Amino acid sequence: MSYIEATDTSLRKTGQIKLHGASGFAGMRKAGALVAKCLDELTDVVTAGVPTSRIDEFVRDFAFSHGAYPATLMYRGYRYSTCTSINHVVCHGMPGDRALKEGDIVNIDVTFIVDGWYGDSSRMYVIAPIARKAERLIEVTYEAMMRGIAAVKPGATTGDIGHAIQSFVEPQGMSVVRDFCGHGLGRMFHDEPNIIHIGRPGEGVMLKPGMFFTIEPMINLGKPHVKILSDGWTAVTRDRSLSAQFEHSVGVTATGVEIFTLSERNGEKPLATT
Ligand code: MF3
Ligand code: CO
Ligand code: CO
């Protein structure tokens, strides 16, 4: 895997890892902050009886009224401004008529393009009260993401990130989804490298200052296997066990990591807000 100064590259996927400078960090901070604000405000929208289509409308209107564009809208044929993944849906749940009800847990994944930069983040929301095992799943998933982020610094590898997540999750009897991964991003939605949420220390791609990527582990209460429904998008657990996910967009700094999609309100831990 080779690296290239981002200013010298086109907007295409080149097979090289882009290394961004100060203007890239500034662009990602702005995009990430807007996504975090939208996810904060969703806390008040996500309530019992609300269909996921209303969440989608909120995200779309929020984007357009803040000069942003929802990156998923018309992306590879996807027609919505967000993904809403309820209970055993692992990711890419499509908004629709389904009304949220007591006991549901739902991941809402928002990606905005702001001045050409992509901010990508997701959180879990709950319709209280939820089962204790669902609470534990959400806590473990959030902690798994944060441990993955804590492994990020120059000289570390993508395997270190995966190992930090896998070695925390599996001893608790939960599993890490293999079929989807984090991804490089910046002025593109999905770029090099893939960030796999399992791994061994020292393996994979070396992290360097200026790399931007997401960490977005999907954790299942049961087995890791997923299947895609006939709509071509919705990924569900094969064993119908509950699944949770959190996602942040991060940048590698000279000494460690910067999280671009942090919440000012710290509203991302759902159990703190219900
Ligand atoms: N936001 C998702 C991610 O974290 C991608 C969704 S693509 C879509 O990478 F088309 F399903 F919306
Ligand atoms: Co992502
Ligand atoms: Co996302």
GROMACS .gro file of C-alpha atoms and ligand atoms in nm:
model
  288
    1MET     CA    1   0.000   0.000   0.000
    2SER     CA    2   0.149   0.337  -0.094
    3TYR     CA    3   0.070   0.687   0.032
    4ILE     CA    4   0.029   1.017  -0.149
    5GLU     CA    5  -0.006   1.382  -0.044
    6ALA     CA    6  -0.376   1.451  -0.088
    7THR     CA    7  -0.324   1.789  -0.254
    8ASP     CA    8  -0.158   1.612  -0.547
    9THR     CA    9  -0.442   1.374  -0.615
   10SER     CA   10  -0.762   1.388  -0.807
   11LEU     CA   11  -1.095   1.305  -0.646
   12ARG     CA   12  -1.073   0.946  -0.760
   13LYS     CA   13  -0.993   0.625  -0.580
   14THR     CA   14  -0.631   0.574  -0.681
   15GLY     CA   15  -0.537   0.271  -0.473
   16GLN     CA   16  -0.309   0.497  -0.273
   17ILE     CA   17  -0.375   0.625   0.078
   18LYS     CA   18  -0.422   1.002   0.082
   19LEU     CA   19  -0.236   1.204   0.345
   20HIS     CA   20  -0.410   1.533   0.418
   21GLY     CA   21  -0.274   1.862   0.551
   22ALA     CA   22  -0.416   2.145   0.761
   23SER     CA   23  -0.687   2.241   0.510
   24GLY     CA   24  -0.812   1.882   0.509
   25PHE     CA   25  -0.833   1.878   0.887
   26ALA     CA   26  -1.027   2.206   0.876
   27GLY     CA   27  -1.268   2.066   0.617
   28MET     CA   28  -1.326   1.746   0.813
   29ARG     CA   29  -1.381   1.937   1.139
   30LYS     CA   30  -1.659   2.137   0.978
   31ALA     CA   31  -1.827   1.837   0.812
   32GLY     CA   32  -1.789   1.622   1.123
   33ALA     CA   33  -1.931   1.887   1.354
   34LEU     CA   34  -2.243   1.924   1.139
   35VAL     CA   35  -2.304   1.547   1.139
   36ALA     CA   36  -2.262   1.541   1.519
   37LYS     CA   37  -2.511   1.827   1.556
   38CYS     CA   38  -2.765   1.642   1.342
   39LEU     CA   39  -2.718   1.323   1.547
   40ASP     CA   40  -2.758   1.531   1.867
   41GLU     CA   41  -3.084   1.680   1.745
   42LEU     CA   42  -3.216   1.339   1.642
   43THR     CA   43  -3.234   1.247   2.010
   44ASP     CA   44  -3.559   1.446   2.031
   45VAL     CA   45  -3.698   1.305   1.705
   46VAL     CA   46  -3.645   0.937   1.779
   47THR     CA   47  -3.947   0.848   1.992
   48ALA     CA   48  -4.211   0.577   2.009
   49GLY     CA   49  -4.455   0.588   1.719
   50VAL     CA   50  -4.223   0.772   1.481
   51PRO     CA   51  -4.174   0.598   1.145
   52THR     CA   52  -3.814   0.583   1.022
   53SER     CA   53  -3.919   0.781   0.714
   54ARG     CA   54  -3.966   1.081   0.945
   55ILE     CA   55  -3.608   1.042   1.068
   56ASP     CA   56  -3.498   1.042   0.704
   57GLU     CA   57  -3.693   1.362   0.633
   58PHE     CA   58  -3.539   1.528   0.938
   59VAL     CA   59  -3.186   1.437   0.826
   60ARG     CA   60  -3.251   1.552   0.468
   61ASP     CA   61  -3.403   1.884   0.578
   62PHE     CA   62  -3.125   1.938   0.833
   63ALA     CA   63  -2.862   1.887   0.563
   64PHE     CA   64  -3.021   2.117   0.308
   65SER     CA   65  -3.089   2.392   0.562
   66HIS     CA   66  -2.722   2.385   0.669
   67GLY     CA   67  -2.566   2.392   0.322
   68ALA     CA   68  -2.480   2.023   0.325
   69TYR     CA   69  -2.576   1.728   0.104
   70PRO     CA   70  -2.662   1.381   0.245
   71ALA     CA   71  -2.397   1.159   0.087
   72THR     CA   72  -2.616   0.848   0.077
   73LEU     CA   73  -2.892   1.016  -0.127
   74MET     CA   74  -2.874   0.862  -0.476
   75TYR     CA   75  -2.547   0.690  -0.382
   76ARG     CA   76  -2.517   0.366  -0.583
   77GLY     CA   77  -2.894   0.367  -0.623
   78TYR     CA   78  -2.968   0.424  -0.253
   79ARG     CA   79  -3.259   0.669  -0.222
   80TYR     CA   80  -3.244   0.793   0.137
   81SER     CA   81  -3.056   1.053   0.340
   82THR     CA   82  -2.974   0.815   0.623
   83CYS     CA   83  -2.964   0.447   0.719
   84THR     CA   84  -3.194   0.335   1.002
   85SER     CA   85  -3.104  -0.011   1.128
   86ILE     CA   86  -3.345  -0.151   1.386
   87ASN     CA   87  -3.277  -0.442   1.626
   88HIS     CA   88  -3.140  -0.737   1.421
   89VAL     CA   89  -3.061  -0.511   1.124
   90VAL     CA   90  -2.681  -0.483   1.113
   91CYS     CA   91  -2.654  -0.185   0.877
   92HIS     CA   92  -2.800  -0.016   0.566
   93GLY     CA   93  -3.159  -0.037   0.695
   94MET     CA   94  -3.378   0.170   0.465
   95PRO     CA   95  -3.612   0.428   0.617
   96GLY     CA   96  -3.979   0.350   0.565
   97ASP     CA   97  -4.318   0.304   0.729
   98ARG     CA   98  -4.190   0.102   1.025
   99ALA     CA   99  -4.279   0.294   1.341
  100LEU     CA  100  -4.041   0.273   1.634
  101LYS     CA  101  -4.179   0.107   1.945
  102GLU     CA  102  -4.086   0.044   2.306
  103GLY     CA  103  -3.787  -0.189   2.337
  104ASP     CA  104  -3.642  -0.105   1.992
  105ILE     CA  105  -3.278  -0.014   1.948
  106VAL     CA  106  -3.188   0.167   1.627
  107ASN     CA  107  -2.867   0.281   1.464
  108ILE     CA  108  -2.891   0.604   1.268
  109ASP     CA  109  -2.604   0.661   1.024
  110VAL     CA  110  -2.556   1.007   0.877
  111THR     CA  111  -2.300   1.119   0.620
  112PHE     CA  112  -2.290   1.483   0.504
  113ILE     CA  113  -2.086   1.645   0.231
  114VAL     CA  114  -1.985   1.994   0.347
  115ASP     CA  115  -1.770   2.205   0.112
  116GLY     CA  116  -1.666   1.880  -0.055
  117TRP     CA  117  -1.560   1.703   0.267
  118TYR     CA  118  -1.740   1.393   0.400
  119GLY     CA  119  -1.832   1.353   0.767
  120ASP     CA  120  -1.966   1.004   0.851
  121SER     CA  121  -2.096   0.901   1.193
  122SER     CA  122  -2.360   0.682   1.352
  123ARG     CA  123  -2.503   0.624   1.697
  124MET     CA  124  -2.751   0.400   1.873
  125TYR     CA  125  -3.087   0.536   1.990
  126VAL     CA  126  -3.328   0.348   2.212
  127ILE     CA  127  -3.700   0.350   2.273
  128ALA     CA  128  -3.697   0.295   2.649
  129PRO     CA  129  -3.734   0.072   2.831
  130ILE     CA  130  -3.511  -0.180   2.653
  131ALA     CA  131  -3.392  -0.526   2.757
  132ARG     CA  132  -3.085  -0.542   2.979
  133LYS     CA  133  -2.902  -0.748   2.714
  134ALA     CA  134  -2.969  -0.477   2.456
  135GLU     CA  135  -2.825  -0.219   2.696
  136ARG     CA  136  -2.513  -0.430   2.742
  137LEU     CA  137  -2.474  -0.473   2.365
  138ILE     CA  138  -2.488  -0.097   2.314
  139GLU     CA  139  -2.240  -0.029   2.595
  140VAL     CA  140  -1.995  -0.290   2.462
  141THR     CA  141  -2.027  -0.158   2.106
  142TYR     CA  142  -1.959   0.202   2.208
  143GLU     CA  143  -1.661   0.098   2.420
  144ALA     CA  144  -1.533  -0.119   2.132
  145MET     CA  145  -1.536   0.180   1.895
  146MET     CA  146  -1.359   0.401   2.149
  147ARG     CA  147  -1.092   0.136   2.213
  148GLY     CA  148  -1.038   0.111   1.837
  149ILE     CA  149  -0.999   0.489   1.819
  150ALA     CA  150  -0.758   0.487   2.114
  151ALA     CA  151  -0.529   0.255   1.916
  152VAL     CA  152  -0.485   0.517   1.641
  153LYS     CA  153  -0.148   0.696   1.625
  154PRO     CA  154   0.135   0.727   1.374
  155GLY     CA  155   0.323   0.398   1.343
  156ALA     CA  156   0.031   0.186   1.465
  157THR     CA  157  -0.147  -0.036   1.211
  158THR     CA  158  -0.503  -0.114   1.105
  159GLY     CA  159  -0.448  -0.454   1.269
  160ASP     CA  160  -0.392  -0.277   1.602
  161ILE     CA  161  -0.735  -0.113   1.564
  162GLY     CA  162  -0.905  -0.443   1.479
  163HIS     CA  163  -0.728  -0.621   1.762
  164ALA     CA  164  -0.831  -0.357   2.017
  165ILE     CA  165  -1.194  -0.410   1.916
  166GLN     CA  166  -1.199  -0.789   1.875
  167SER     CA  167  -1.005  -0.864   2.194
  168PHE     CA  168  -1.250  -0.653   2.393
  169VAL     CA  169  -1.573  -0.781   2.235
  170GLU     CA  170  -1.527  -1.156   2.202
  171PRO     CA  171  -1.449  -1.239   2.567
  172GLN     CA  172  -1.794  -1.095   2.647
  173GLY     CA  173  -1.961  -1.358   2.430
  174MET     CA  174  -2.050  -1.110   2.155
  175SER     CA  175  -1.921  -1.115   1.797
  176VAL     CA  176  -1.768  -0.870   1.550
  177VAL     CA  177  -1.926  -0.852   1.203
  178ARG     CA  178  -1.674  -0.936   0.929
  179ASP     CA  179  -1.869  -0.842   0.617
  180PHE     CA  180  -1.856  -0.463   0.660
  181CYS     CA  181  -1.568  -0.241   0.756
  182GLY     CA  182  -1.462   0.116   0.817
  183HIS     CA  183  -1.309   0.307   0.528
  184GLY     CA  184  -1.085   0.591   0.429
  185LEU     CA  185  -1.277   0.912   0.355
  186GLY     CA  186  -1.213   1.280   0.295
  187ARG     CA  187  -1.325   1.430  -0.034
  188MET     CA  188  -1.460   1.081  -0.116
  189PHE     CA  189  -1.716   0.868   0.072
  190HIS     CA  190  -1.537   0.533   0.059
  191ASP     CA  191  -1.163   0.530  -0.009
  192GLU     CA  192  -0.851   0.333   0.087
  193PRO     CA  193  -0.781   0.177   0.330
  194ASN     CA  194  -1.043  -0.065   0.463
  195ILE     CA  195  -1.059  -0.060   0.842
  196ILE     CA  196  -1.141  -0.414   0.948
  197HIS     CA  197  -1.276  -0.447   1.301
  198ILE     CA  198  -1.085  -0.764   1.382
  199GLY     CA  199  -0.713  -0.824   1.354
  200ARG     CA  200  -0.374  -0.892   1.497
  201PRO     CA  201  -0.133  -0.635   1.640
  202GLY     CA  202   0.119  -0.503   1.390
  203GLU     CA  203  -0.063  -0.642   1.086
  204GLY     CA  204  -0.235  -0.448   0.811
  205VAL     CA  205  -0.165  -0.096   0.689
  206MET     CA  206   0.065   0.143   0.877
  207LEU     CA  207  -0.107   0.460   1.002
  208LYS     CA  208   0.052   0.794   0.911
  209PRO     CA  209  -0.032   1.155   1.003
  210GLY     CA  210  -0.294   1.300   0.769
  211MET     CA  211  -0.485   0.975   0.710
  212PHE     CA  212  -0.864   1.011   0.748
  213PHE     CA  213  -1.090   0.710   0.800
  214THR     CA  214  -1.393   0.579   0.989
  215ILE     CA  215  -1.408   0.325   1.270
  216GLU     CA  216  -1.756   0.171   1.275
  217PRO     CA  217  -1.774  -0.170   1.442
  218MET     CA  218  -2.095  -0.371   1.411
  219ILE     CA  219  -2.134  -0.604   1.709
  220ASN     CA  220  -2.385  -0.890   1.739
  221LEU     CA  221  -2.521  -1.058   2.050
  222GLY     CA  222  -2.512  -1.388   1.859
  223LYS     CA  223  -2.298  -1.508   1.569
  224PRO     CA  224  -2.120  -1.267   1.333
  225HIS     CA  225  -2.288  -1.387   1.014
  226VAL     CA  226  -2.508  -1.155   0.812
  227LYS     CA  227  -2.732  -1.183   0.508
  228ILE     CA  228  -2.861  -0.918   0.271
  229LEU     CA  229  -3.238  -0.899   0.221
  230SER     CA  230  -3.395  -0.905  -0.126
  231ASP     CA  231  -3.406  -0.521  -0.134
  232GLY     CA  232  -3.032  -0.544  -0.200
  233TRP     CA  233  -2.938  -0.320   0.095
  234THR     CA  234  -3.070  -0.431   0.435
  235ALA     CA  235  -2.811  -0.643   0.618
  236VAL     CA  236  -2.947  -0.857   0.903
  237THR     CA  237  -2.797  -1.108   1.143
  238ARG     CA  238  -2.848  -1.463   1.012
  239ASP     CA  239  -2.946  -1.584   1.358
  240ARG     CA  240  -3.175  -1.279   1.408
  241SER     CA  241  -2.976  -1.176   1.716
  242LEU     CA  242  -2.957  -0.807   1.807
  243SER     CA  243  -2.687  -0.595   1.644
  244ALA     CA  244  -2.547  -0.253   1.734
  245GLN     CA  245  -2.304  -0.008   1.575
  246PHE     CA  246  -2.131   0.322   1.644
  247GLU     CA  247  -1.920   0.518   1.396
  248HIS     CA  248  -1.681   0.811   1.412
  249SER     CA  249  -1.471   0.979   1.142
  250VAL     CA  250  -1.115   1.033   1.264
  251GLY     CA  251  -0.783   1.176   1.148
  252VAL     CA  252  -0.432   1.063   1.238
  253THR     CA  253  -0.241   1.357   1.392
  254ALA     CA  254   0.133   1.396   1.453
  255THR     CA  255   0.094   1.235   1.793
  256GLY     CA  256  -0.237   1.046   1.799
  257VAL     CA  257  -0.591   1.087   1.677
  258GLU     CA  258  -0.853   1.358   1.628
  259ILE     CA  259  -1.223   1.263   1.627
  260PHE     CA  260  -1.404   1.483   1.375
  261THR     CA  261  -1.758   1.373   1.464
  262LEU     CA  262  -1.751   1.421   1.842
  263SER     CA  263  -2.068   1.554   1.998
  264GLU     CA  264  -2.056   1.891   2.171
  265ARG     CA  265  -2.350   1.781   2.378
  266ASN     CA  266  -2.189   1.440   2.439
  267GLY     CA  267  -2.526   1.306   2.336
  268GLU     CA  268  -2.394   1.000   2.161
  269LYS     CA  269  -2.415   0.758   2.449
  270PRO     CA  270  -2.784   0.676   2.418
  271LEU     CA  271  -2.825   0.540   2.766
  272ALA     CA  272  -2.713   0.873   2.909
  273THR     CA  273  -2.992   1.055   2.726
  274THR     CA  274  -3.295   0.841   2.798
  275MF3     N1  275  -2.276   0.559   0.604
  275MF3     C1  276  -2.245   0.422   0.566
  275MF3     C2  277  -2.103   0.400   0.608
  275MF3     O1  278  -2.076   0.414   0.724
  275MF3     C3  279  -2.263   0.397   0.422
  275MF3     C4  280  -2.403   0.390   0.380
  275MF3     S1  281  -2.408   0.368   0.211
  275MF3     C5  282  -2.573   0.357   0.179
  275MF3     O2  283  -2.012   0.377   0.534
  275MF3     F1  284  -2.583   0.366   0.051
  275MF3     F2  285  -2.619   0.247   0.229
  275MF3     F3  286  -2.635   0.457   0.235
  276CO      CO  287  -1.876   0.480   0.719
  277CO      CO  288  -2.177   0.574   0.814
   0.00000   0.00000   0.00000
